[in-house]
Structure formats: C-alpha cells, structure tokens
Tab-separated table of C-alpha atoms in Angstrom:
chain	number	residue	atom	x	y	z
Y	1	MET	CA	66.371	31.480	-107.007
Y	2	PRO	CA	63.806	33.868	-108.640
Y	3	PHE	CA	62.069	36.330	-106.428
Y	4	ARG	CA	59.970	39.211	-107.863
Y	5	GLU	CA	62.768	40.130	-110.750
Y	6	TYR	CA	65.925	39.136	-108.661
Y	7	ARG	CA	67.171	36.044	-108.419
Y	8	THR	CA	68.274	34.375	-104.223
Y	9	TRP	CA	71.086	32.605	-103.922
Y	10	TYR	CA	71.090	29.814	-101.520
Y	11	ARG	CA	73.063	26.143	-100.850
Y	12	VAL	CA	71.241	22.991	-99.011
Y	13	SER	CA	73.171	21.253	-97.203
Y	14	GLY	CA	71.621	16.845	-95.656
Y	15	ASP	CA	69.100	15.828	-97.565
Y	16	LEU	CA	65.165	17.304	-97.768
Y	17	SER	CA	63.498	14.420	-97.863
Y	18	GLY	CA	64.835	12.272	-95.464
Y	19	GLY	CA	61.827	13.505	-93.860
Y	20	ARG	CA	63.185	16.029	-90.667
Y	21	PRO	CA	62.578	19.328	-90.979
Y	22	PRO	CA	65.653	21.291	-92.242
Y	23	LEU	CA	66.887	24.271	-90.438
Y	24	VAL	CA	66.380	27.784	-93.083
Y	25	VAL	CA	68.969	30.084	-91.949
Y	26	LEU	CA	68.556	34.333	-91.580
Y	27	HIS	CA	71.910	35.500	-90.760
Y	28	GLY	CA	72.463	38.851	-90.084
Y	29	GLY	CA	73.509	42.626	-90.831
Y	30	PRO	CA	71.380	43.672	-92.529
Y	31	GLY	CA	73.316	43.499	-95.885
Y	32	SER	CA	75.528	40.256	-94.214
Y	33	THR	CA	76.151	37.217	-96.061
Y	34	HIS	CA	75.830	33.168	-95.421
Y	35	ASP	CA	79.367	32.885	-94.633
Y	36	TYR	CA	79.931	33.409	-91.504
Y	37	LEU	CA	77.306	30.770	-90.406
Y	38	LEU	CA	78.628	27.805	-92.653
Y	39	PRO	CA	79.659	26.359	-89.313
Y	40	LEU	CA	75.594	25.103	-88.847
Y	41	CYS	CA	76.043	23.328	-92.529
Y	42	ALA	CA	77.982	20.480	-89.464
Y	43	LEU	CA	74.230	19.470	-88.389
Y	44	SER	CA	73.875	17.914	-91.213
Y	45	ASP	CA	76.117	15.582	-90.194
Y	46	ALA	CA	73.483	14.317	-87.191
Y	47	GLY	CA	71.162	14.030	-89.623
Y	48	GLN	CA	69.257	17.751	-89.957
Y	49	PRO	CA	69.230	19.356	-93.279
Y	50	VAL	CA	70.531	22.725	-93.770
Y	51	ILE	CA	69.963	25.837	-95.861
Y	52	HIS	CA	71.951	28.948	-96.317
Y	53	TYR	CA	70.488	32.027	-98.462
Y	54	ASP	CA	72.585	35.061	-99.195
Y	55	GLN	CA	68.928	37.896	-98.678
Y	56	LEU	CA	69.223	39.805	-101.181
Y	57	GLY	CA	71.479	42.800	-101.917
Y	58	ASN	CA	74.287	40.357	-100.898
Y	59	GLY	CA	76.820	38.247	-101.333
Y	60	GLY	CA	75.605	35.527	-104.032
Y	61	SER	CA	71.878	37.658	-104.380
Y	62	THR	CA	71.183	40.529	-106.574
Y	63	HIS	CA	72.716	43.508	-106.008
Y	64	LEU	CA	71.009	46.846	-106.411
Y	65	PRO	CA	73.194	49.191	-105.377
Y	66	GLU	CA	70.905	51.736	-107.044
Y	67	LYS	CA	67.910	51.178	-104.323
Y	68	GLY	CA	67.148	53.584	-101.760
Y	69	ALA	CA	66.125	53.210	-98.858
Y	70	ASP	CA	61.670	52.947	-99.405
Y	71	PHE	CA	62.991	49.383	-101.093
Y	72	TRP	CA	64.819	48.399	-98.360
Y	73	THR	CA	62.413	47.528	-95.756
Y	74	VAL	CA	61.264	44.574	-93.431
Y	75	ARG	CA	58.884	43.634	-96.001
Y	76	LEU	CA	61.534	42.666	-99.113
Y	77	PHE	CA	63.082	40.562	-96.756
Y	78	LEU	CA	59.589	38.818	-95.174
Y	79	ASP	CA	58.106	38.226	-98.812
Y	80	GLU	CA	62.389	36.725	-100.051
Y	81	LEU	CA	61.979	34.414	-97.187
Y	82	ASP	CA	58.317	33.223	-97.656
Y	83	ASN	CA	59.562	32.787	-101.452
Y	84	LEU	CA	61.716	30.701	-100.570
Y	85	LEU	CA	59.968	28.857	-98.380
Y	86	ALA	CA	57.648	28.392	-101.619
Y	87	GLY	CA	60.130	27.584	-104.280
Y	88	LEU	CA	62.045	25.024	-102.501
Y	89	GLY	CA	58.801	23.007	-100.994
Y	90	VAL	CA	59.687	23.110	-96.796
Y	91	ALA	CA	56.918	25.431	-96.536
Y	92	ASP	CA	54.779	22.731	-94.352
Y	93	ASP	CA	57.770	21.823	-92.179
Y	94	TYR	CA	60.766	24.220	-91.289
Y	95	LEU	CA	62.621	25.476	-88.253
Y	96	LEU	CA	64.216	29.165	-88.396
Y	97	PHE	CA	67.629	30.391	-87.077
Y	98	GLY	CA	67.858	33.137	-87.230
Y	99	HIS	CA	71.317	35.643	-85.905
Y	100	SER	CA	70.942	39.039	-84.507
Y	101	TRP	CA	69.258	41.193	-87.243
Y	102	GLY	CA	68.227	37.737	-89.282
Y	103	GLY	CA	66.293	36.684	-85.426
Y	104	MET	CA	64.665	39.577	-85.143
Y	105	LEU	CA	63.354	39.091	-88.544
Y	106	GLY	CA	62.548	35.946	-87.913
Y	107	ALA	CA	60.593	37.211	-85.512
Y	108	ALA	CA	58.347	39.170	-87.459
Y	109	HIS	CA	57.848	35.981	-89.880
Y	110	ALA	CA	57.359	33.859	-86.661
Y	111	ALA	CA	54.599	36.229	-85.153
Y	112	THR	CA	51.795	35.359	-88.354
Y	113	ARG	CA	51.848	31.407	-87.085
Y	114	PRO	CA	53.033	30.099	-90.718
Y	115	ARG	CA	51.743	26.890	-90.530
Y	116	GLY	CA	54.723	25.110	-91.542
Y	117	LEU	CA	56.759	26.405	-88.406
Y	118	ARG	CA	57.559	24.512	-86.122
Y	119	GLY	CA	60.639	25.837	-83.960
Y	120	LEU	CA	62.553	28.687	-83.787
Y	121	ILE	CA	65.660	29.437	-83.213
Y	122	ILE	CA	66.493	33.286	-82.556
Y	123	ALA	CA	70.684	33.951	-82.016
Y	124	ASN	CA	72.276	37.611	-80.216
Y	125	SER	CA	69.504	39.225	-81.519
Y	126	PRO	CA	67.709	42.359	-79.993
Y	127	ALA	CA	64.378	42.134	-79.419
Y	128	SER	CA	64.229	46.874	-79.890
Y	129	MET	CA	66.529	48.522	-82.339
Y	130	LEU	CA	66.168	51.505	-79.411
Y	131	THR	CA	67.528	49.532	-76.632
Y	132	TRP	CA	70.323	48.471	-78.874
Y	133	ARG	CA	71.639	51.505	-79.305
Y	134	GLU	CA	70.952	52.819	-75.763
Y	135	GLU	CA	73.105	49.598	-74.906
Y	136	MET	CA	75.590	50.876	-77.871
Y	137	VAL	CA	76.272	53.995	-75.908
Y	138	ARG	CA	77.009	51.881	-72.617
Y	139	LEU	CA	79.432	49.737	-74.320
Y	140	ARG	CA	80.950	52.167	-76.249
Y	141	ALA	CA	81.684	54.141	-72.756
Y	142	THR	CA	83.875	50.997	-72.096
Y	143	LEU	CA	86.286	51.506	-74.005
Y	144	PRO	CA	89.479	53.565	-73.789
Y	145	SER	CA	88.599	56.837	-73.789
Y	146	GLU	CA	90.925	58.169	-77.202
Y	147	VAL	CA	88.856	54.973	-79.261
Y	148	GLN	CA	86.285	56.704	-78.375
Y	149	GLU	CA	87.250	60.615	-79.521
Y	150	THR	CA	88.617	58.689	-83.131
Y	151	LEU	CA	85.030	57.187	-83.271
Y	152	ALA	CA	83.474	60.517	-82.380
Y	153	ARG	CA	85.406	62.516	-84.863
Y	154	HIS	CA	85.203	60.504	-87.523
Y	155	GLU	CA	81.629	60.514	-87.354
Y	156	ALA	CA	81.004	63.398	-87.150
Y	157	ALA	CA	83.183	64.901	-90.289
Y	158	GLY	CA	81.346	61.430	-91.701
Y	159	THR	CA	84.904	59.990	-92.224
Y	160	THR	CA	83.872	56.236	-91.226
Y	161	GLY	CA	85.744	54.543	-94.203
Y	162	THR	CA	88.979	55.096	-93.214
Y	163	ARG	CA	91.436	52.492	-91.332
Y	164	ALA	CA	91.827	54.679	-88.947
Y	165	TYR	CA	88.158	54.915	-88.263
Y	166	PHE	CA	87.834	50.820	-88.632
Y	167	ASP	CA	90.846	50.002	-86.215
Y	168	ALA	CA	89.661	52.102	-83.136
Y	169	MET	CA	85.948	50.162	-83.925
Y	170	ARG	CA	88.183	47.096	-84.130
Y	171	VAL	CA	88.572	47.593	-80.288
Y	172	PHE	CA	85.223	47.533	-80.155
Y	173	PHE	CA	84.688	44.299	-82.242
Y	174	ASP	CA	87.098	42.252	-80.611
Y	175	ARG	CA	85.041	42.627	-77.372
Y	176	TYR	CA	81.663	42.384	-77.658
Y	177	VAL	CA	81.008	40.714	-81.591
Y	178	CYS	CA	83.860	37.993	-81.520
Y	179	LEU	CA	86.993	36.585	-79.362
Y	180	VAL	CA	88.645	34.454	-81.621
Y	181	ASN	CA	91.708	36.660	-83.080
Y	182	PRO	CA	92.699	36.148	-85.355
Y	183	TRP	CA	88.653	36.434	-86.800
Y	184	PRO	CA	87.717	32.991	-88.411
Y	185	ARG	CA	87.802	32.615	-92.036
Y	186	GLU	CA	84.171	32.926	-91.949
Y	187	TYR	CA	83.647	36.256	-90.791
Y	188	GLN	CA	86.325	37.859	-92.516
Y	189	ALA	CA	84.214	36.313	-95.402
Y	190	SER	CA	81.108	38.840	-94.899
Y	191	PHE	CA	82.794	40.983	-93.191
Y	192	MET	CA	84.618	42.051	-96.574
Y	193	GLU	CA	81.375	41.085	-98.266
Y	194	MET	CA	79.875	43.411	-96.670
Y	195	HIS	CA	82.025	46.051	-96.340
Y	196	ASN	CA	82.380	46.323	-100.581
Y	197	ASN	CA	78.635	46.062	-100.498
Y	198	PRO	CA	77.628	47.558	-98.319
Y	199	THR	CA	74.618	49.301	-100.088
Y	200	VAL	CA	72.025	47.448	-97.465
Y	201	TYR	CA	73.505	47.618	-94.312
Y	202	TYR	CA	74.382	51.639	-94.290
Y	203	THR	CA	70.881	52.123	-95.659
Y	204	MET	CA	68.898	49.901	-92.777
Y	205	ASN	CA	71.717	50.037	-89.711
Y	206	GLY	CA	73.773	52.955	-90.802
Y	207	PRO	CA	78.317	52.714	-90.701
Y	208	THR	CA	79.357	50.447	-87.810
Y	209	GLU	CA	77.784	48.092	-84.958
Y	210	PHE	CA	77.310	51.350	-82.744
Y	211	HIS	CA	76.260	53.921	-84.777
Y	212	VAL	CA	73.329	53.303	-85.890
Y	213	ILE	CA	71.272	55.895	-87.980
Y	214	GLY	CA	69.994	54.139	-90.945
Y	215	THR	CA	65.607	53.437	-91.031
Y	216	LEU	CA	66.334	50.643	-88.572
Y	217	ARG	CA	66.494	52.564	-85.775
Y	218	ASP	CA	63.309	52.390	-83.905
Y	219	TRP	CA	62.546	48.985	-85.661
Y	220	SER	CA	60.866	46.929	-82.516
Y	221	VAL	CA	59.179	43.277	-82.820
Y	222	VAL	CA	58.521	43.750	-79.530
Y	223	GLU	CA	54.532	44.107	-79.833
Y	224	LEU	CA	54.706	40.752	-81.902
Y	225	LEU	CA	56.679	38.664	-79.585
Y	226	PRO	CA	53.343	37.154	-77.863
Y	227	SER	CA	52.468	35.592	-80.944
Y	228	ILE	CA	54.910	33.683	-81.300
Y	229	GLY	CA	53.372	30.021	-81.098
Y	230	VAL	CA	56.273	27.587	-81.336
Y	231	PRO	CA	59.426	26.489	-78.944
Y	232	THR	CA	61.701	29.440	-78.791
Y	233	LEU	CA	65.577	28.238	-78.394
Y	234	ILE	CA	67.143	32.171	-77.689
Y	235	ILE	CA	71.273	31.939	-77.196
Y	236	SER	CA	73.457	34.566	-76.175
Y	237	GLY	CA	77.304	35.078	-75.336
Y	238	ARG	CA	78.032	36.911	-72.013
Y	239	HIS	CA	80.641	39.221	-74.029
Y	240	ASP	CA	77.481	39.560	-76.333
Y	241	GLU	CA	76.892	43.396	-78.172
Y	242	ALA	CA	73.559	41.794	-77.385
Y	243	THR	CA	73.460	42.579	-74.074
Y	244	PRO	CA	70.884	40.992	-71.459
Y	245	GLU	CA	68.945	43.748	-71.188
Y	246	THR	CA	68.511	43.702	-75.549
Y	247	VAL	CA	67.587	39.964	-75.798
Y	248	ARG	CA	65.571	39.446	-72.283
Y	249	PRO	CA	61.699	41.096	-73.166
Y	250	PHE	CA	62.558	37.127	-76.283
Y	251	GLN	CA	62.150	35.779	-72.888
Y	252	ASP	CA	59.889	37.369	-71.239
Y	253	LEU	CA	57.106	37.446	-74.257
Y	254	ILE	CA	57.376	34.563	-76.089
Y	255	PRO	CA	55.226	31.985	-73.935
Y	256	ASP	CA	57.262	28.438	-74.607
Y	257	SER	CA	60.359	30.112	-74.599
Y	258	ARG	CA	63.987	29.069	-72.880
Y	259	TRP	CA	66.997	31.282	-72.984
Y	260	GLU	CA	71.060	29.924	-73.135
Y	261	ILE	CA	74.300	31.751	-72.450
Y	262	LEU	CA	76.985	30.614	-73.721
Y	263	GLU	CA	79.766	31.822	-70.308
Y	264	ASN	CA	83.097	32.419	-73.307
Y	265	SER	CA	81.240	34.221	-76.158
Y	266	SER	CA	80.223	37.587	-77.386
Y	267	HIS	CA	77.890	37.512	-80.818
Y	268	LEU	CA	79.510	34.418	-82.318
Y	269	PRO	CA	78.944	32.064	-80.322
Y	270	HIS	CA	79.326	29.697	-82.993
Y	271	LEU	CA	82.104	30.710	-84.080
Y	272	GLU	CA	83.742	31.247	-80.011
Y	273	GLU	CA	82.064	28.111	-78.412
Y	274	PRO	CA	80.957	25.573	-81.365
Y	275	ASP	CA	81.527	22.335	-79.677
Y	276	ARG	CA	79.139	24.112	-76.842
Y	277	PHE	CA	77.051	25.989	-79.285
Y	278	GLN	CA	76.220	22.157	-81.476
Y	279	GLU	CA	75.005	20.712	-77.972
Y	280	VAL	CA	72.698	23.387	-77.151
Y	281	LEU	CA	71.356	23.185	-80.353
Y	282	LEU	CA	71.424	19.236	-81.413
Y	283	ALA	CA	69.722	19.164	-77.274
Y	284	TYR	CA	66.768	22.325	-78.797
Y	285	LEU	CA	66.159	20.715	-82.467
Y	286	ALA	CA	65.845	17.148	-80.467
Y	287	SER	CA	62.993	18.986	-78.282
Y	288	VAL	CA	60.918	19.496	-81.009
Y	289	GLN	CA	61.766	16.758	-83.386
Y	290	GLY	CA	62.547	13.694	-81.436
Y	291	PRO	CA	66.428	12.701	-81.548
Y	292	HIS	CA	68.919	12.996	-84.537
Y	293	PRO	CA	70.057	9.376	-85.281
Y	294	GLY	CA	74.156	8.426	-84.224
Y	295	THR	CA	73.193	11.022	-81.451
Y	296	ARG	CA	74.152	9.965	-77.725
Y	297	ALA	CA	70.433	11.092	-77.292
Y	298	SER	CA	68.959	8.770	-79.942
Y	299	ASP	CA	70.962	5.944	-78.880
Y	300	ALA	CA	70.643	5.835	-75.351
Y	301	ALA	CA	66.565	5.739	-76.423
Y	302	THR	CA	66.650	2.739	-78.399
Y	303	GLY	CA	69.754	0.777	-75.988
Y	304	SER	CA	72.499	1.423	-77.966
C-alpha cells in the first residue's frame, strides 16, 4: 500500500466484508515485524478478520537505512496507521491490537478518539519508557553476576553486536521475553529480521530491551490514557519484562479497562499460553461486538 513515497506491506486474514470490524495488529519493536504475531490469524477461523502489517522500515515495507532520528518519529507511525486504515476502507469500523511498542502506539492513536475505533487491546506494553528503564535495571540485577558483567563490558566498549553479548542477552530473554525453548519459528523470524535490519530499533530504542538509549528513552503515553474512550483489554504475563509497574497506568487511567495477567507467560503469551490467550481475546471481542459465529458463547446464545 502506498504511504507517502514509500510502501506499507500488509496481509488480511478472513473476510473484511463479513460484517465484523477487523482487528488491526500493531507489532512491537519499534522495528520488529508482523511474523511473531501471525498466530493471531487463528482468530479468523472464529469469524474475526485480522489485518497484519509491517511498520515502515522493516519486513515487507520500505527499508530506509539512510534515514536518521529526525525521520523515525512516533508521528510517522501514527500517520502510517491512519493511512493503512483509510487505504483498506476500514477507518469507520475497526479494533486495534498493539503488542509492546505497538500497544503504546495504539494507545496514542486511541487517545485521539478516532470515530471508527470500537475497542483496544494493549498487550505486554509499558505506559512510560522512563518506568520501563527503571524496571529493566531491576530485572537485569536478577541475572547471574557474570552475565551482568558481560553485558556491561560490551555496552561500555560498544561491542553489543558480538556473540558474547548476544549469549548474555539471551539469558535475559529466556527469563522475561519468551519462556518457550526453543524459540517458536514465528518469533525467530521477527528476531532475525530485526537483527538483520536494526535501523529503526537502534534509533528509537537502542541495542537491546534493557539498554534503551534511543529517541524513545523518555517517551510516555500516561498523560494520554484518560482520553481513551473505548473498552480496553490489557494483557501481560506474570514473568513479563513489561512488569506490573510499567503496565498499571493503563488500568488506572483508561476509564473502561480490564487487565488480564497470564500466569505462565512472559512477554509473548500468544506463543507461551496460546489457548488461554485466545480464550481471553475471544471473550473480549464478544463483549465489544457480540459472540463470534461458531464459538461456545454464540452456541449458548442460540440454544445450539
């Protein structure tokens, strides 16, 4: 899809003309890809159309490695989302699912009270990067001392691209990002895409989840949350790098919100507890738009 002089890649699962608002999926990063969120396509089997897309700079969308920090802004990605909604003809009736950075982006979009937004799902997202950085310090301190020393040494030397640094970082990821071992194929695909093309992630975030030195280091959506006017589902994992301290403002400040913590998950509950995750999502979707055809709630309502 054209966006300014660039292109946004997208895919649709399910029928956009079936009478249900599509669920538009905002991936994390910033600078990741849609791949690790592909399991959400299963919702289309229950009658829920799903739209995935790769945000500009990564995946199937236009890559722009020459662009600097003044180009990669929150406003750029909000404009890209508006362009996608308009281009697909769904701006008058849609739902948003945002994971991690995508949840913050979705909250910023929802706070403008777009007329077609029916509901918002914020999954595994911090509300403030300042709080996120503080919590990363705390979580990092739980790692073995030799791992902490390796991380600090390579960050100081600027050698975060080495195998030794990756191996130390993997200890953190296996505790707080993905509890499934080996990593699921979808997650590996997004991880390697971002590794091979880190422009957006390095510019806006920094070299790792817990070494945030990019342009988003102080970004927050906290002050926007009271303006969100749609029913909002908040999801996090019990062992999530998005700790309760980082997530809590969403529940405290969004007027119509509900928070579900998945007990056996970290940052990727859709991969770690897929059945429970889908159950939570379908229940939320039924609450905002009625039961999906073929679900137990629908069958009960019709006496099937």
